[in-house]
XYZ file of C-alpha atoms in Angstrom:
690
model
C 32.193 63.361 87.587
C 29.891 60.899 89.247
C 27.525 61.681 92.073
C 28.960 60.655 95.435
C 26.995 57.671 96.749
C 26.990 58.513 100.444
C 26.398 62.085 101.449
C 27.469 63.430 104.799
C 24.795 64.412 107.289
C 24.032 68.129 107.129
C 24.793 70.016 110.348
C 21.882 71.363 112.330
C 22.232 74.616 114.202
C 20.820 74.586 117.725
C 17.407 76.252 117.984
C 17.479 79.030 120.578
C 14.273 81.040 120.134
C 14.538 84.806 120.516
C 11.439 86.981 120.459
C 11.738 90.175 118.409
C 8.890 92.682 118.719
C 8.320 95.820 116.650
C 5.105 97.775 115.946
C 3.200 95.117 117.884
C 4.469 92.424 115.493
C 6.297 89.450 117.025
C 8.959 87.510 115.109
C 10.610 84.408 116.565
C 14.247 84.108 115.469
C 15.578 80.636 116.286
C 19.100 81.411 115.078
C 19.704 84.942 116.339
C 22.559 83.597 118.492
C 24.696 82.954 115.390
C 25.701 86.647 115.465
C 28.098 85.933 118.366
C 31.306 86.018 116.299
C 33.574 85.076 119.241
C 31.356 82.222 120.467
C 33.169 78.869 119.914
C 29.786 77.224 119.221
C 29.276 79.619 116.286
C 32.739 78.890 114.871
C 32.115 75.146 115.310
C 28.846 75.436 113.390
C 30.477 77.366 110.511
C 33.303 74.818 110.365
C 30.761 71.970 110.367
C 28.968 73.587 107.403
C 32.316 73.936 105.607
C 33.107 70.264 106.272
C 29.659 69.276 104.975
C 30.112 71.333 101.794
C 33.519 69.738 101.271
C 32.050 66.249 101.753
C 29.091 66.811 99.410
C 31.364 68.319 96.753
C 34.263 65.893 97.320
C 33.538 63.984 94.096
C 34.125 67.256 92.188
C 37.475 68.111 93.804
C 39.465 66.987 90.785
C 37.075 68.884 88.519
C 37.402 72.013 90.688
C 41.188 71.838 90.302
C 40.756 71.396 86.553
C 38.436 74.429 86.406
C 40.818 76.490 88.539
C 43.817 75.686 86.326
C 41.738 76.302 83.197
C 40.553 79.744 84.395
C 43.989 80.661 85.711
C 45.527 79.434 82.443
C 43.606 82.061 80.450
C 45.025 84.909 82.535
C 48.394 86.354 81.655
C 50.479 85.978 84.806
C 53.303 88.329 83.850
C 50.938 91.152 82.952
C 51.415 94.925 82.975
C 48.942 97.805 82.940
C 49.130 100.511 80.291
C 51.377 103.220 81.825
C 49.850 106.591 82.646
C 51.694 109.856 83.183
C 51.286 112.023 86.270
C 53.430 114.970 87.315
C 56.501 113.922 85.310
C 56.387 110.173 86.030
C 54.975 107.178 84.206
C 53.143 104.838 86.604
C 52.902 101.107 85.958
C 51.330 98.168 87.790
C 52.627 94.735 86.883
C 52.223 91.121 87.882
C 55.003 88.551 87.868
C 54.639 84.889 86.974
C 53.841 82.639 89.923
C 53.045 85.558 92.224
C 49.693 86.581 93.647
C 50.030 90.314 94.176
C 50.874 93.393 92.109
C 54.125 95.351 91.926
C 53.702 99.139 91.711
C 56.472 100.974 89.857
C 57.246 104.227 88.044
C 59.703 105.705 85.538
C 60.811 109.317 85.328
C 59.809 111.303 82.194
C 60.230 108.490 79.646
C 59.326 104.803 79.527
C 62.993 104.068 78.763
C 64.062 105.413 82.154
C 65.110 102.967 84.902
C 62.239 101.414 86.843
C 61.692 102.531 90.423
C 59.724 100.004 92.479
C 57.313 101.742 94.840
C 55.633 98.710 96.434
C 56.076 94.969 95.917
C 52.898 93.575 97.455
C 54.205 90.009 97.219
C 56.868 90.845 99.809
C 54.444 92.934 101.898
C 51.829 90.146 101.962
C 54.193 87.548 103.455
C 52.822 86.148 106.701
C 49.268 87.392 106.076
C 46.366 85.106 105.099
C 44.624 88.216 103.736
C 46.361 91.260 102.240
C 45.158 94.335 100.390
C 47.041 97.513 99.545
C 44.128 99.931 99.424
C 45.436 103.037 97.701
C 48.600 105.003 96.989
C 48.850 108.802 96.968
C 52.027 110.465 95.686
C 53.120 113.784 97.227
C 53.163 116.814 94.868
C 56.993 116.878 94.880
C 57.076 113.136 93.978
C 59.281 112.236 96.974
C 56.740 110.441 99.183
C 53.821 108.052 98.939
C 51.075 107.566 101.479
C 49.618 104.072 101.263
C 47.075 101.953 103.129
C 46.943 98.302 104.171
C 44.190 95.912 105.256
C 45.330 92.495 106.505
C 41.967 91.303 107.879
C 39.427 91.910 105.090
C 37.176 94.186 107.112
C 38.101 97.309 105.097
C 39.667 99.057 108.081
C 42.927 100.345 106.633
C 46.150 101.551 108.256
C 47.800 104.504 106.472
C 51.590 104.891 106.408
C 54.050 107.045 104.476
C 57.058 105.877 102.475
C 59.995 108.095 101.511
C 60.506 107.260 97.831
C 64.034 108.705 97.825
C 65.453 106.702 100.738
C 62.970 103.800 100.794
C 62.269 104.427 104.480
C 58.765 103.802 105.802
C 58.050 106.435 108.427
C 56.869 105.347 111.865
C 53.575 107.317 111.497
C 50.707 104.795 111.563
C 47.114 105.927 111.202
C 44.628 103.184 112.078
C 40.989 102.507 111.152
C 40.781 104.578 107.956
C 38.858 104.241 104.689
C 42.145 103.677 102.771
C 42.518 106.881 100.765
C 44.534 109.948 101.736
C 45.194 113.283 100.046
C 48.272 115.521 100.106
C 48.115 119.282 100.441
C 50.523 121.322 98.277
C 53.082 121.625 101.107
C 54.156 117.936 100.866
C 53.730 117.474 104.598
C 49.991 117.697 105.316
C 47.768 114.666 104.737
C 43.973 114.613 104.874
C 42.261 111.287 105.487
C 39.037 109.771 106.770
C 38.535 107.589 109.835
C 35.727 105.144 110.517
C 33.399 104.752 113.444
C 34.829 101.804 115.422
C 31.441 100.069 115.753
C 29.454 100.854 112.607
C 32.519 101.309 110.333
C 30.803 104.399 108.908
C 33.327 106.898 107.496
C 32.578 109.710 109.895
C 35.514 112.113 110.378
C 38.055 113.904 108.189
C 41.399 114.328 109.931
C 44.575 116.282 109.190
C 47.991 114.730 109.789
C 51.341 116.556 109.771
C 54.278 114.410 108.689
C 56.502 113.524 111.624
C 53.796 113.980 114.244
C 51.924 111.191 116.007
C 48.480 110.119 114.823
C 47.017 110.843 118.272
C 47.829 114.536 117.693
C 45.970 114.713 114.364
C 43.410 117.485 114.023
C 39.734 116.801 113.338
C 38.749 118.926 110.342
C 35.186 117.722 109.835
C 32.799 115.443 111.701
C 29.794 114.031 109.849
C 27.295 113.676 112.670
C 24.325 112.510 110.573
C 24.579 108.730 110.731
C 22.861 108.307 107.360
C 25.836 110.041 105.669
C 29.403 108.960 104.904
C 32.252 111.402 104.383
C 35.351 111.338 102.141
C 38.172 113.637 100.999
C 40.044 114.097 97.705
C 41.876 116.650 95.549
C 40.499 118.079 92.298
C 42.182 117.066 89.034
C 43.312 120.697 88.702
C 45.219 120.215 92.013
C 43.903 123.540 93.285
C 41.353 122.327 95.837
C 41.042 119.782 98.619
C 37.403 118.648 98.698
C 35.464 117.121 101.592
C 32.333 115.308 100.477
C 29.397 113.966 102.450
C 26.892 111.638 100.867
C 23.855 109.558 101.656
C 21.895 107.470 99.170
C 20.007 110.531 97.882
C 21.863 113.634 99.081
C 25.371 115.111 98.719
C 27.297 118.076 100.084
C 30.817 119.419 99.495
C 33.293 121.717 101.238
C 36.412 123.082 99.538
C 39.811 124.436 100.612
C 42.705 125.805 98.543
C 45.375 123.070 98.634
C 48.036 125.757 99.209
C 46.507 126.650 102.589
C 45.970 123.322 104.389
C 45.525 125.022 107.772
C 42.741 127.247 106.476
C 39.006 126.715 106.933
C 37.014 124.629 104.471
C 34.130 126.587 102.977
C 30.744 125.226 102.008
C 30.207 124.627 98.286
C 26.454 124.065 98.487
C 24.848 122.845 101.685
C 22.842 119.656 101.673
C 19.243 119.702 100.618
C 17.159 116.558 100.868
C 17.264 114.694 97.497
C 19.822 117.106 95.954
C 22.661 115.049 94.491
C 25.595 116.770 92.874
C 29.271 116.224 92.073
C 31.932 118.813 91.221
C 34.977 119.186 88.962
C 37.283 122.235 88.789
C 38.575 123.903 85.592
C 40.223 127.345 85.280
C 38.180 129.583 87.593
C 34.994 127.517 87.260
C 33.435 124.485 88.883
C 31.438 122.115 86.679
C 28.561 120.410 88.461
C 26.568 117.288 87.614
C 23.304 117.741 89.537
C 19.659 116.683 89.709
C 18.233 120.028 90.871
C 15.097 121.549 89.331
C 13.609 118.147 88.512
C 16.620 116.961 86.484
C 16.022 113.292 87.321
C 18.657 112.089 84.825
C 21.034 114.912 85.868
C 22.234 117.989 84.025
C 25.609 119.726 83.702
C 26.016 123.206 85.173
C 28.880 125.566 85.965
C 29.640 128.327 88.434
C 32.528 130.642 89.382
C 34.827 129.193 92.057
C 34.072 132.156 94.339
C 30.265 131.868 94.011
C 29.445 128.217 94.395
C 25.957 128.111 95.918
C 23.073 126.758 93.871
C 21.547 130.102 92.852
C 24.722 130.797 90.823
C 24.683 127.548 88.835
C 24.325 128.026 85.056
C 23.225 125.372 82.567
C 25.828 123.791 80.260
C 24.020 120.591 79.195
C 20.280 120.539 79.939
C 18.358 117.666 81.476
C 17.036 115.065 79.008
C 14.388 112.568 80.025
C 15.839 109.792 77.845
C 19.563 110.338 78.535
C 21.299 109.720 81.884
C 24.360 111.927 82.453
C 26.786 109.682 84.359
C 30.220 111.310 84.429
C 32.527 113.931 82.922
C 36.275 114.256 82.353
C 37.854 117.679 81.905
C 40.880 118.429 79.705
C 42.412 121.815 78.865
C 40.751 121.919 75.401
C 37.934 119.372 75.684
C 35.117 118.163 77.874
C 34.236 114.452 77.690
C 30.755 113.395 78.836
C 29.784 109.815 79.686
C 26.064 109.407 78.925
C 23.672 106.451 78.908
C 20.786 106.195 76.446
C 18.492 103.168 76.106
C 20.873 101.286 78.377
C 23.981 101.902 76.276
C 27.038 104.002 77.209
C 28.105 106.845 74.942
C 31.206 109.046 75.072
C 30.514 112.603 73.921
C 33.405 114.898 72.949
C 32.874 118.673 73.280
C 35.542 121.314 72.651
C 35.593 124.282 75.007
C 35.613 126.682 72.049
C 32.196 125.312 71.002
C 33.348 124.179 67.535
C 33.153 120.420 68.132
C 30.433 118.238 69.662
C 30.219 114.586 68.596
C 29.975 111.000 69.869
C 32.516 108.202 69.516
C 30.915 105.399 67.466
C 30.180 101.967 69.017
C 28.483 99.153 67.152
C 27.052 96.436 69.404
C 24.129 96.302 71.851
C 26.094 94.285 74.397
C 29.160 96.445 75.030
C 30.548 98.503 77.898
C 32.633 101.645 77.595
C 33.872 103.979 80.287
C 36.249 106.887 80.840
C 39.612 105.490 81.947
C 42.448 106.962 83.986
C 43.143 110.492 82.704
C 45.137 112.339 85.401
C 46.954 114.647 82.938
C 44.993 117.869 82.541
C 46.982 119.078 79.506
C 46.658 115.896 77.474
C 45.257 115.811 73.914
C 44.379 112.151 74.448
C 41.337 110.569 76.096
C 41.974 107.149 77.582
C 38.877 104.983 77.723
C 38.019 101.325 78.221
C 35.934 99.118 75.966
C 34.749 95.515 76.081
C 31.672 93.485 75.249
C 30.221 90.103 76.145
C 32.290 88.602 73.314
C 35.276 91.006 73.098
C 38.053 91.123 75.720
C 38.762 94.388 77.533
C 40.815 96.948 75.698
C 42.407 100.220 76.756
C 42.070 102.802 73.985
C 43.710 106.211 73.521
C 41.661 108.618 71.404
C 43.453 111.710 70.084
C 41.199 114.787 70.062
C 43.305 116.587 67.447
C 43.808 113.808 64.891
C 40.475 112.025 65.621
C 42.323 108.710 65.640
C 42.257 105.945 68.191
C 45.004 103.576 69.240
C 44.362 100.347 71.114
C 47.092 100.476 73.753
C 46.293 97.065 75.096
C 43.768 94.294 74.590
C 43.316 91.708 77.304
C 45.076 88.535 76.244
C 43.113 85.330 76.690
C 45.762 82.654 76.905
C 45.418 78.947 76.249
C 45.141 79.176 72.470
C 41.460 78.207 72.368
C 39.652 81.560 72.507
C 38.331 83.196 69.345
C 35.722 85.911 69.823
C 34.087 84.897 66.538
C 33.015 81.630 68.179
C 30.604 83.432 70.505
C 27.355 85.252 69.960
C 25.712 87.970 72.024
C 22.457 89.858 71.764
C 19.981 91.918 73.719
C 16.365 90.827 74.150
C 13.460 92.424 76.014
C 11.143 90.662 78.451
C 7.754 92.152 79.344
C 7.292 92.394 83.113
C 3.891 91.801 84.734
C 3.203 95.554 84.923
C 4.051 96.058 81.243
C 7.615 97.395 81.723
C 10.109 96.183 79.104
C 13.151 94.678 80.842
C 16.354 94.256 78.794
C 18.422 91.064 79.008
C 21.962 90.761 77.633
C 22.784 87.224 76.453
C 26.002 85.487 75.416
C 26.636 81.882 74.350
C 28.928 79.833 72.179
C 27.807 79.513 68.575
C 26.088 76.172 68.090
C 24.550 76.143 71.562
C 21.028 74.760 71.236
C 18.229 77.284 71.707
C 15.518 74.650 72.061
C 14.919 74.737 75.813
C 17.487 72.049 76.636
C 20.538 74.252 77.264
C 21.591 75.290 80.772
C 21.350 79.028 81.412
C 22.837 81.083 84.253
C 20.817 84.243 84.915
C 22.602 87.000 86.828
C 21.430 90.336 88.229
C 22.076 92.826 91.036
C 19.236 95.356 91.039
C 19.954 97.808 93.882
C 21.512 101.200 94.695
C 21.178 102.360 91.097
C 24.220 100.179 90.353
C 24.199 99.206 86.693
C 25.555 95.817 85.636
C 26.929 96.477 82.176
C 27.480 93.600 79.744
C 31.216 93.020 80.040
C 33.708 90.362 79.021
C 34.887 87.652 81.407
C 37.595 85.135 80.544
C 36.520 83.145 83.609
C 32.962 82.802 82.261
C 34.300 80.971 79.177
C 34.482 77.828 81.337
C 30.674 77.859 81.418
C 30.080 79.011 77.836
C 32.433 76.373 76.425
C 30.458 73.705 78.295
C 27.167 74.740 76.728
C 25.869 77.330 79.192
C 24.032 80.465 78.083
C 24.812 83.472 80.294
C 22.157 86.155 80.818
C 22.340 89.507 82.601
C 18.871 90.751 83.543
C 18.938 94.579 83.679
C 16.174 94.785 86.269
C 14.733 97.791 88.094
C 16.766 98.957 91.059
C 19.729 99.435 88.722
C 20.139 102.489 86.470
C 20.508 100.751 83.112
C 17.495 102.576 81.651
C 18.009 105.853 83.524
C 17.302 107.212 86.946
C 13.595 106.262 86.945
C 14.653 102.628 86.462
C 16.338 102.915 89.868
C 13.627 104.950 91.574
C 10.978 102.330 90.702
C 13.042 99.489 92.195
C 13.639 100.597 95.789
C 11.844 101.513 99.011
C 8.113 100.763 98.606
C 8.562 99.611 94.981
C 11.342 97.098 95.769
C 9.147 94.167 94.729
C 9.586 95.332 91.110
C 13.221 94.176 91.352
C 12.251 90.618 92.259
C 9.261 90.498 89.896
C 11.435 91.700 86.999
C 13.966 88.930 87.616
C 11.242 86.272 87.796
C 9.522 87.639 84.672
C 12.861 87.556 82.819
C 13.253 83.902 83.880
C 9.780 83.099 82.576
C 10.563 84.884 79.297
C 13.813 82.928 78.826
C 11.875 79.701 79.390
C 8.979 80.716 77.100
C 11.403 81.706 74.327
C 13.133 78.309 74.593
C 16.524 79.578 75.671
C 16.248 77.130 78.576
C 13.728 75.369 80.833
C 13.081 75.286 84.570
C 15.084 72.030 84.707
C 18.151 73.833 83.348
C 17.770 77.394 84.664
C 20.219 78.617 87.304
C 20.406 81.979 89.055
C 23.289 83.884 90.651
C 23.490 87.051 92.716
C 25.798 88.543 95.338
C 25.337 90.959 98.276
C 22.112 92.880 97.481
C 21.914 90.466 94.525
C 21.961 87.711 97.157
C 18.849 89.297 98.657
C 17.382 89.013 95.156
C 18.240 85.296 95.120
C 16.597 84.743 98.509
C 13.469 86.590 97.438
C 12.993 84.757 94.124
C 13.633 81.411 95.867
C 10.762 82.127 98.216
C 8.477 83.516 95.504
C 9.057 81.061 92.621
C 11.359 78.212 93.668
C 9.983 75.958 90.932
C 11.599 78.073 88.178
C 15.194 77.233 89.119
C 17.221 74.039 89.224
C 20.010 75.703 91.200
C 20.856 79.016 92.859
C 24.118 80.573 94.043
C 23.857 83.362 96.624
C 27.195 85.053 97.356
C 27.560 87.119 100.566
C 23.761 87.529 100.545
C 21.889 90.281 102.403
C 18.972 88.100 103.520
C 17.965 89.135 107.048
C 16.676 92.527 105.968
C 14.384 93.461 108.854
C 16.690 92.532 111.740
C 19.720 94.144 110.101
C 17.898 97.361 109.236
C 16.655 97.608 112.835
C 20.229 97.328 114.214
C 21.954 100.683 113.752
C 25.208 99.355 115.252
C 25.803 97.220 112.145
C 28.023 98.760 109.441
C 26.026 100.378 106.631
C 22.598 100.173 108.292
C 21.758 103.846 108.871
C 23.092 104.886 105.484
C 20.747 102.393 103.848
C 17.423 103.879 104.979
C 17.007 105.736 101.667
C 17.453 102.475 99.772
C 15.317 100.030 101.761
C 13.360 102.286 104.119
C 13.586 102.713 107.879
C 11.784 99.818 109.623
C 11.344 101.973 112.728
C 8.495 103.381 110.608
C 5.652 100.887 110.477
C 4.916 101.080 106.738
C 8.522 100.242 105.836
C 8.754 97.535 108.500
C 5.812 95.578 107.078
C 6.871 96.105 103.457
C 10.430 94.843 103.960
C 9.147 91.972 106.105
C 6.973 90.952 103.124
C 10.074 90.156 101.021
C 12.925 89.633 103.540
C 14.255 86.172 102.548
C 14.960 85.002 106.101
C 11.520 86.035 107.365
C 9.740 84.261 104.506
C 11.413 80.849 104.497
C 8.591 78.316 104.442
C 7.989 74.575 104.547
C 8.296 73.866 100.816
C 10.689 72.587 98.167
C 13.627 74.845 97.318
C 16.152 74.640 94.462
C 19.666 73.266 94.939
C 21.471 76.120 96.676
C 25.073 77.156 97.339
C 25.617 80.062 99.744
C 29.016 81.739 100.281
C 30.168 84.271 102.874
C 33.242 85.621 104.685
C 33.685 85.610 108.451
C 35.105 89.166 108.461
C 32.652 90.651 105.956
C 31.921 94.263 106.919
C 29.212 94.801 104.298
C 26.953 91.790 104.892
C 27.687 90.136 108.224
C 28.415 86.391 108.012
C 25.507 85.532 110.333
C 22.868 86.553 107.780
C 23.670 83.725 105.334
C 24.435 81.359 108.256
C 21.013 81.955 109.850
C 19.283 81.696 106.486
C 20.872 78.327 105.696
C 20.019 77.043 109.188
C 16.367 78.032 108.746
C 16.204 76.571 105.223
C 17.611 73.303 106.596
C 14.951 73.265 109.285
C 11.965 73.921 107.000
C 12.653 72.818 103.424
C 10.762 69.729 102.258
C 13.066 68.639 99.400
C 16.218 66.536 99.216
C 18.077 69.080 97.068
C 21.560 70.260 97.977
C 21.933 73.140 100.435
C 25.535 74.169 101.029
C 27.151 76.977 103.036
C 30.802 77.852 102.433
C 32.354 80.416 104.796
C 35.792 81.840 104.037
C 37.209 82.030 107.556
C 39.991 84.451 106.482
C 38.354 87.114 104.334
C 35.579 89.677 103.990
C 33.044 90.951 101.453
C 35.368 90.871 98.459
C 36.513 87.296 99.042
C 40.090 86.039 99.069
C 42.857 88.566 98.481
C 45.353 86.806 96.228
C 45.129 87.402 92.494
C 44.182 83.806 91.745
C 42.926 82.708 95.169
C 39.410 84.000 94.428
C 39.245 81.690 91.389
C 39.051 78.731 93.797
C 35.663 79.976 94.989
C 34.548 80.480 91.365
C 35.716 76.922 90.622
C 33.540 75.676 93.512
C 30.549 77.655 92.181
C 31.021 76.444 88.601
C 31.552 72.838 89.745
C 28.306 73.113 91.720
C 26.417 74.273 88.594
C 28.042 71.876 86.141
C 27.626 68.925 88.515
C 23.906 69.688 88.901
C 23.592 69.877 85.127
C 25.558 66.657 84.574
C 23.558 64.723 87.166
C 20.160 66.072 86.018
C 17.741 63.222 85.410
C 20.040 60.588 86.923
């Protein structure tokens, strides 16, 4: 790769000042007009940015193809999931060589039975530039499947029903849904959730009778609080249909016996501000994970199915201040509890008869484990997943009775070059400016220099209590094998160190998230893992907000930054309640209609704080149809950076004109964007000092 000699001229968006006033504070937004999705001038600008990115990166096109083929070459094309059994059938998802989409199939009773293809997504995707089969729900008598499709990328799914005996797809079409649907016991009643047409908030639960028209469907529940979303599912025991409502900090459930789909749902426990709970049914009891009575890290309780309100809840596992209770899985003889202590996942096995209570052993400090797909209530086997920064993903079956485990499948890394013994991982702790100890998971190829000269890519998310666990990536090997160190900063705003770790990284303590990331960067430089000349940062969505914030706060620390689908225009977006997600986000970011929150979020909002100064080399990606972070946020941000930045560093915007928040839909198509990102990083590193 050699640097292209003549760079194209960067496009300049037209300045059209718009005055925005709130709480007596006036902001001038020169690029507000970019939110006009149908305006040809907007499309022309996005295309001009794409052409500019292509021109600037043209000298890496061959390298991008090489990276793409290399990453694709590690992935087994003709791959199959580990089968799982449900209601007399084994279900399998497989991929065929040379094809982009999965094939869903099943076999009756034994794995030797003939295969029955349910859905071949390769055939279904023909003629669509974007395709996603959202979810499949099999009727209790195994004869039908409801399924959902999105061919735009905006996560507005159409539900249909397929007769698995005849192969016929019924004419019933239910538009604008969240993708999932749930069968009642009668094999003819479907419950599903529709979205608000404007905000895309999941707002209503509907009931559909097979053979009737969608316009005749009955509204079962309407969530009128616009800070809540609603959803519907069936318990693992199959006895209850459950309607849930949730906001960032509050949940509520209603239940109905699945045998009586035309009955009335009854309240489980009505919403109370800051009460979060989830429910699982077993025998005549409900088991509840909840944070009531000050149980910040959650506790496990139970109650009789006919007395479900909070005053009846009885303690099963008490609250512990150093252990976060994340999830449970119920079997006929055992309860499995997924806990997190000191950042690490543990699987706890407890027998219902009280005779057994122990943890499965895990060795490393940079691993991830989780409860897998366990739909069979009567099973003596727990299926769980395991991987680490150096070990490929494996699906493991653990037998409760024999105490033995069997690796059913380990992810194959093709190409003949990968050996996990060639890589090293560890966990280190940076001290943040307020004294908090922030963990960082690191992985690199053995022999990589730790003298400050190696390139390092630092990644984090840091919002919504979403924990980024240290997990394996075959794609990432393309960086590690070229001398990069990869670091995951487990910053506040996530839940890696328990619920308090999240609570102290949101609302009016959100700056901790950005400060933690910056302090981790400084630590990695001080400890000679890298230097500011070789440090790169990456974040997507709310992690893209993180990128924008740290670029404004400490641009000198980073040689390059990648911001994927970044949430960067915080104040304007949070003031617009017609935008998908906005009202449900008040508990995370605050409501800027209140003056204190307005000024606090304005203090860090990346778009509002772009200044006339030098910024790192930056690549920004987005999707025109993104429903989570609207395309105009990154577009406006790049336009303003172009206007004000004082450096000659690269600033590139790449908009996928066909897809949404999750990127391209084909199995390998998304690797082309990764190849662009990696080429951007590796090209910066190769041309450093030239």
